[in-house]
Coordinates of C-alpha atoms and ligand atoms in Angstrom, one line a residue:
M1 CA -14.2 -23.0 -13.5
P2 CA -11.0 -21.9 -11.8
A3 CA -10.8 -18.3 -10.8
H4 CA -9.1 -15.7 -13.0
I5 CA -5.7 -15.0 -11.5
I6 CA -5.1 -11.2 -11.1
D7 CA -1.5 -10.9 -12.0
G8 CA -0.1 -8.1 -9.7
K9 CA 3.4 -8.5 -11.0
T10 CA 2.5 -7.7 -14.6
F11 CA 0.1 -5.0 -13.4
A12 CA 2.8 -3.4 -11.3
A13 CA 5.2 -3.4 -14.2
S14 CA 2.6 -1.5 -16.3
V15 CA 2.1 1.0 -13.5
R16 CA 5.9 1.5 -13.3
G17 CA 6.0 2.0 -17.0
K18 CA 3.4 4.8 -16.8
V19 CA 5.3 6.3 -13.8
A20 CA 8.5 6.3 -15.9
K21 CA 6.7 8.2 -18.7
H22 CA 5.5 10.8 -16.3
V23 CA 9.0 11.1 -14.8
S24 CA 10.5 11.8 -18.2
Q25 CA 7.8 14.4 -19.0
L26 CA 8.4 16.1 -15.6
R27 CA 12.1 16.1 -16.4
E28 CA 12.0 17.2 -20.0
I29 CA 9.0 19.6 -20.0
H30 CA 8.8 20.9 -16.5
M31 CA 12.5 20.6 -15.6
T32 CA 11.9 18.8 -12.3
K33 CA 12.9 15.3 -11.3
P34 CA 10.7 13.6 -8.7
G35 CA 12.7 12.6 -5.6
L36 CA 11.9 10.0 -2.9
A37 CA 13.6 9.9 0.4
V38 CA 13.3 6.7 2.5
V39 CA 14.3 6.8 6.2
L40 CA 15.2 3.6 7.9
V41 CA 15.8 3.5 11.6
G42 CA 17.4 0.3 13.0
E43 CA 18.2 -3.0 11.4
D44 CA 14.9 -4.9 11.0
P45 CA 15.8 -7.4 8.3
A46 CA 12.4 -7.3 6.5
S47 CA 12.5 -3.5 6.5
Q48 CA 16.0 -3.5 5.0
V49 CA 14.8 -5.7 2.2
Y50 CA 11.8 -3.4 1.5
V51 CA 14.0 -0.3 1.6
R52 CA 16.5 -1.8 -0.8
S53 CA 13.8 -2.8 -3.2
K54 CA 12.1 0.6 -3.0
G55 CA 15.4 2.4 -3.8
K56 CA 16.2 0.2 -6.7
Q57 CA 12.7 0.6 -8.3
T58 CA 12.8 4.4 -7.7
V59 CA 16.0 4.7 -9.7
E60 CA 14.7 2.4 -12.4
V61 CA 11.8 4.7 -13.2
G62 CA 14.2 7.7 -13.4
M63 CA 13.5 9.3 -10.1
K64 CA 16.0 10.6 -7.5
S65 CA 16.3 8.1 -4.6
I66 CA 17.9 8.9 -1.3
E67 CA 18.2 6.6 1.7
H68 CA 18.9 7.6 5.3
K69 CA 19.9 4.7 7.4
L70 CA 20.0 5.6 11.1
D71 CA 21.1 3.7 14.1
A72 CA 18.4 1.9 16.2
S73 CA 19.3 4.2 19.1
T74 CA 18.6 7.4 17.1
S75 CA 16.8 10.0 19.3
E76 CA 13.5 11.6 18.4
K77 CA 15.2 14.9 18.2
V78 CA 17.6 13.7 15.5
L79 CA 14.9 12.0 13.5
L80 CA 12.6 15.0 13.6
A81 CA 15.5 17.3 12.5
L82 CA 16.2 15.0 9.5
I83 CA 12.4 15.0 8.5
E84 CA 12.4 18.8 8.8
K85 CA 15.4 19.0 6.5
L86 CA 13.6 16.7 3.9
N87 CA 10.4 18.7 4.3
T88 CA 12.2 21.8 3.0
D89 CA 14.4 20.0 0.4
T90 CA 13.1 21.1 -3.0
E91 CA 14.6 18.1 -4.7
I92 CA 12.5 15.7 -2.5
H93 CA 8.8 15.2 -3.2
G94 CA 8.1 12.0 -1.3
I95 CA 9.2 11.1 2.3
L96 CA 8.7 7.6 3.7
V97 CA 9.7 6.6 7.2
Q98 CA 9.9 2.9 7.2
L99 CA 7.7 1.3 9.9
P100 CA 7.9 -0.2 12.4
L101 CA 10.1 2.2 14.3
P102 CA 12.1 1.2 17.4
K103 CA 9.9 1.3 20.5
H104 CA 11.4 4.5 22.0
L105 CA 10.2 6.5 19.1
D106 CA 6.6 7.9 19.0
E107 CA 5.4 6.6 15.6
D108 CA 2.4 8.9 15.3
M109 CA 4.3 12.0 16.2
I110 CA 7.1 11.1 13.7
I111 CA 4.6 10.4 10.9
N112 CA 2.7 13.6 11.6
S113 CA 5.9 15.7 11.4
I114 CA 6.2 14.8 7.6
D115 CA 4.9 17.6 5.3
P116 CA 1.5 16.1 4.3
A117 CA 2.2 17.1 0.6
K118 CA 5.3 14.8 0.7
D119 CA 3.6 12.0 2.8
V120 CA 3.7 9.4 0.0
D121 CA 2.6 6.6 2.5
G122 CA -0.6 8.5 3.2
F123 CA -0.3 8.0 6.9
H124 CA -0.3 11.6 8.1
I125 CA -3.4 12.6 10.0
S126 CA -4.2 15.2 7.4
N127 CA -4.2 12.7 4.6
V128 CA -6.2 10.2 6.7
G129 CA -8.9 13.0 7.3
L130 CA -8.9 14.1 3.6
L131 CA -9.4 10.5 2.5
G132 CA -12.1 9.9 5.0
T133 CA -14.0 13.0 3.8
G134 CA -13.6 12.1 0.1
Q135 CA -11.1 14.9 -0.6
K136 CA -7.9 14.9 -2.6
S137 CA -5.2 13.2 -0.5
M138 CA -2.2 11.0 -0.6
V139 CA -3.6 7.5 -0.4
P140 CA -1.8 4.6 1.4
C141 CA 0.0 2.5 -1.2
T142 CA -1.3 -1.0 -0.4
P143 CA -5.0 -0.2 -0.5
L144 CA -4.4 2.0 -3.5
G145 CA -2.8 -0.9 -5.3
C146 CA -5.8 -3.2 -4.4
L147 CA -8.3 -0.5 -5.7
M148 CA -6.4 -0.2 -9.0
M149 CA -6.5 -4.0 -9.5
L150 CA -10.2 -4.1 -8.6
R151 CA -11.1 -1.2 -11.0
D152 CA -9.0 -2.8 -13.8
Y153 CA -10.8 -6.1 -13.4
H154 CA -14.3 -5.0 -12.8
G155 CA -14.6 -1.5 -14.3
S156 CA -17.1 0.1 -12.0
L157 CA -17.4 -1.2 -8.4
S158 CA -20.6 0.7 -7.8
G159 CA -23.2 -1.1 -5.7
M160 CA -21.0 -4.1 -5.1
D161 CA -20.9 -5.7 -1.6
A162 CA -17.4 -5.5 -0.2
V163 CA -16.0 -7.1 3.0
V164 CA -12.6 -5.9 4.2
I165 CA -11.1 -8.2 6.9
G166 CA -8.7 -6.3 9.2
R167 CA -9.0 -2.8 10.5
S168 CA -5.4 -1.6 10.6
N169 CA -4.7 2.0 9.8
I170 CA -2.3 1.1 7.0
V171 CA -4.5 -1.4 5.1
G172 CA -8.0 -2.2 6.4
K173 CA -9.4 1.2 7.3
P174 CA -8.2 3.1 4.2
M175 CA -9.2 0.1 2.0
A176 CA -12.8 0.4 3.4
Q177 CA -12.8 4.2 2.7
L178 CA -11.6 3.7 -0.9
L179 CA -14.3 1.1 -1.6
L180 CA -16.9 3.4 -0.1
G181 CA -15.6 6.1 -2.3
D182 CA -16.2 3.8 -5.3
S183 CA -19.8 3.3 -4.0
C184 CA -19.5 -0.2 -2.7
T185 CA -21.5 -1.3 0.3
V186 CA -18.7 -1.9 2.7
T187 CA -18.4 -4.1 5.8
L188 CA -15.2 -3.8 7.8
A189 CA -14.6 -7.1 9.7
H190 CA -12.1 -7.7 12.4
S191 CA -11.0 -10.0 15.2
R192 CA -14.2 -9.4 17.2
T193 CA -16.6 -9.8 14.2
K194 CA -19.2 -12.5 14.9
N195 CA -20.0 -15.2 12.3
L196 CA -17.2 -14.1 9.9
P197 CA -17.9 -16.8 7.4
E198 CA -21.5 -15.6 7.0
V199 CA -20.3 -12.0 6.7
I200 CA -17.9 -13.0 3.9
Q201 CA -20.5 -15.2 2.2
R202 CA -22.5 -12.2 1.0
A203 CA -19.5 -10.3 -0.5
D204 CA -18.8 -9.7 -4.1
I205 CA -15.4 -8.4 -3.1
V206 CA -13.3 -9.8 -0.2
V207 CA -10.1 -8.0 0.8
A208 CA -8.2 -10.1 3.4
A209 CA -5.7 -8.1 5.4
V210 CA -5.3 -10.1 8.6
G211 CA -1.9 -11.6 8.9
R212 CA -3.2 -15.2 9.5
P213 CA -2.0 -17.8 7.0
Q214 CA -4.7 -19.3 4.8
M215 CA -7.5 -18.3 7.2
V216 CA -10.1 -17.5 4.6
I217 CA -11.3 -20.8 3.0
G218 CA -13.2 -21.5 -0.2
D219 CA -16.4 -22.5 1.7
W220 CA -16.7 -18.9 3.0
I221 CA -16.6 -17.4 -0.5
K222 CA -19.6 -16.6 -2.6
P223 CA -19.2 -18.3 -6.0
G224 CA -17.8 -15.8 -8.5
A225 CA -16.6 -13.3 -5.9
T226 CA -13.3 -11.5 -6.2
V227 CA -10.7 -12.2 -3.5
I228 CA -7.9 -9.7 -2.9
D229 CA -5.3 -11.2 -0.6
V230 CA -3.1 -8.7 1.2
G231 CA -1.6 -11.1 3.7
I232 CA 2.1 -12.0 3.6
N233 CA 2.8 -14.9 5.9
R234 CA 5.8 -17.2 6.0
I235 CA 5.0 -20.9 6.8
E236 CA 7.0 -24.1 7.1
K237 CA 7.0 -26.2 4.0
A238 CA 6.2 -29.9 4.3
G239 CA 9.6 -31.0 3.1
G240 CA 11.5 -28.4 5.1
G241 CA 12.2 -24.7 4.5
T242 CA 9.6 -22.0 4.3
R243 CA 7.2 -20.4 1.8
L244 CA 5.0 -17.4 1.5
V245 CA 1.2 -17.7 1.7
G246 CA -1.6 -15.2 1.9
D247 CA -4.5 -14.8 4.3
A248 CA -6.7 -16.8 1.9
D249 CA -6.3 -20.4 1.3
F250 CA -5.5 -20.2 -2.4
A251 CA -6.3 -23.7 -3.4
S252 CA -9.9 -23.8 -2.0
C253 CA -10.7 -20.1 -2.7
S254 CA -9.5 -20.2 -6.3
S255 CA -11.9 -23.0 -7.1
V256 CA -14.9 -20.9 -5.9
A257 CA -13.9 -17.3 -6.6
G258 CA -14.3 -15.6 -9.9
A259 CA -11.0 -13.8 -9.5
I260 CA -8.2 -13.9 -7.0
T261 CA -4.8 -12.3 -6.4
P262 CA -2.0 -14.9 -5.7
V263 CA 0.7 -14.6 -2.9
P264 CA 3.4 -13.9 -3.9
G265 CA 2.8 -12.0 -7.1
G266 CA -0.5 -10.2 -6.3
V267 CA -0.9 -7.2 -4.0
G268 CA 2.8 -7.2 -2.9
P269 CA 4.4 -5.8 -6.2
M270 CA 1.6 -3.2 -6.5
T271 CA 2.5 -1.6 -3.1
I272 CA 5.9 -0.3 -4.3
A273 CA 4.5 0.6 -7.7
C274 CA 1.9 2.8 -5.9
L275 CA 4.6 4.3 -3.8
L276 CA 6.4 5.4 -7.0
A277 CA 3.0 6.6 -8.4
N278 CA 2.3 8.6 -5.3
T279 CA 5.8 10.3 -5.5
V280 CA 4.9 11.4 -9.1
T281 CA 1.5 12.6 -7.9
A282 CA 3.2 14.6 -5.1
C283 CA 5.8 16.1 -7.6
Y284 CA 2.9 17.3 -9.9
R285 CA 1.0 18.8 -6.9
I286 CA 4.0 20.4 -5.3
N287 CA 4.9 22.1 -8.6
G288 CA 1.4 23.3 -9.1
L289 CA 1.0 21.2 -12.2
E290 CA -2.1 19.2 -13.3
E291 CA -1.6 15.7 -12.0
P292 CA -2.3 12.4 -14.0
G293 CA -5.7 11.1 -12.9
E294 CA -4.7 7.5 -13.5
F295 CA -2.8 7.1 -10.2
T296 CA -5.3 8.7 -7.8
A297 CA -8.3 7.3 -6.0
Ligands
NAD1 P1 -2.4 -5.7 11.6 O1 -1.8 -6.8 12.4 O2 -2.1 -4.3 11.9 O3 -4.0 -5.9 11.5 C1 -4.6 -7.1 11.4 C2 -6.1 -7.0 11.5 O4 -6.6 -8.3 11.4 C3 -6.6 -6.4 12.8 O5 -7.3 -5.3 12.5 C4 -7.4 -7.5 13.4 O6 -8.6 -7.0 14.0 C5 -7.7 -8.4 12.3 N1 -7.8 -9.8 12.7 C6 -6.9 -10.5 13.4 N2 -7.4 -11.7 13.6 C7 -8.6 -11.8 13.0 C8 -9.5 -12.9 12.9 N3 -9.3 -14.1 13.4 N4 -10.6 -12.6 12.1 C9 -10.8 -11.4 11.6 N5 -10.0 -10.4 11.7 C10 -8.8 -10.6 12.4 O7 -2.0 -6.1 10.1 P2 -1.8 -5.2 8.8 O8 -0.6 -4.3 8.9 O9 -3.1 -4.6 8.3 O10 -1.4 -6.4 7.7 C11 -2.2 -7.4 7.5 C12 -1.5 -8.4 6.6 O11 -1.2 -7.8 5.4 C13 -0.2 -9.0 7.1 O12 0.0 -10.3 6.7 C14 0.8 -8.1 6.4 O13 2.1 -8.7 6.3 C15 0.2 -7.9 5.1 N6 0.6 -6.6 4.4 C16 0.9 -6.8 3.1 C17 1.3 -5.6 2.4 C18 1.6 -5.8 0.9 O14 2.3 -5.0 0.4 N7 1.2 -6.9 0.3 C19 1.3 -4.4 3.0 C20 0.9 -4.3 4.3 C21 0.5 -5.4 5.0

């Protein structure tokens, strides 16, 4: 039987709908409007597309959106001063510095200068530590979106065997922490993992966050497993042009898996939806209000 397709586009639309409801409650009952500031340094074309899309969706759910576009040669001092201004701006509840930053800027130092309460990307060292110790934190958007889809599809994840492929700070590591938090038995695989197909074979849940087009094939998947494909890779099309594919080979995996997220239309749309959800969560917390449990890990 072909795998159930987990429709991230529809799921993301429903998350945005819930976010919009919370935004109107915050505005009408609590007289506060959540605000998200996105800082883009330089002219990376992919980053420009993401920032545009984030700004548009932020406004669509009724939040305040501000964008700061800075020249690629911006100094650390100028960028830090801007972040400090946003940290103290009472109309801003979420701050996102679009990565990657130009080489001359110290990414870790810049991210760690964001007020952790406004760190809606969840990359600040305080939030990383809070997540790692199972405390209330801001959770990175992409893994949070993956977790939401897994919970929605499976209900409880307790006791399931999960393999996360990729150990990046923005996807793989926080994903592993979240699955551990939901009582999965977690293996974090990476480029040095031996016998990757065998490791994947025992997984009930496979999260692929590698950046290698169609690397995970159906033969590696346990029949009935759930495949969450985080990868976004652009490849040449047979007849010319390009197309987007994930880290999983959709054709072969979907004939073995029980459920799978497509690329595009799976994890991707959930990432921005979770950014909006994190901004709402931050707004509740900063105002000392009880936050909605539905968006948190
Ligand atoms: P990264 O390059 O920082 O990390 C890739 C990881 O894959 C590394 O930890 C590495 O050890 C591992 N790896 C590399 N080759 C491997 C191999 N042969 N076998 C096993 N592991 C291997 O990448 P990232 O930032 O985590 O992103 C991963 C993918 O997810 C990329 O395609 C990226 O575009 C995509 N992504 C998508 C979203 C989204 O919103 N859908 C968000 C972030 C990243």
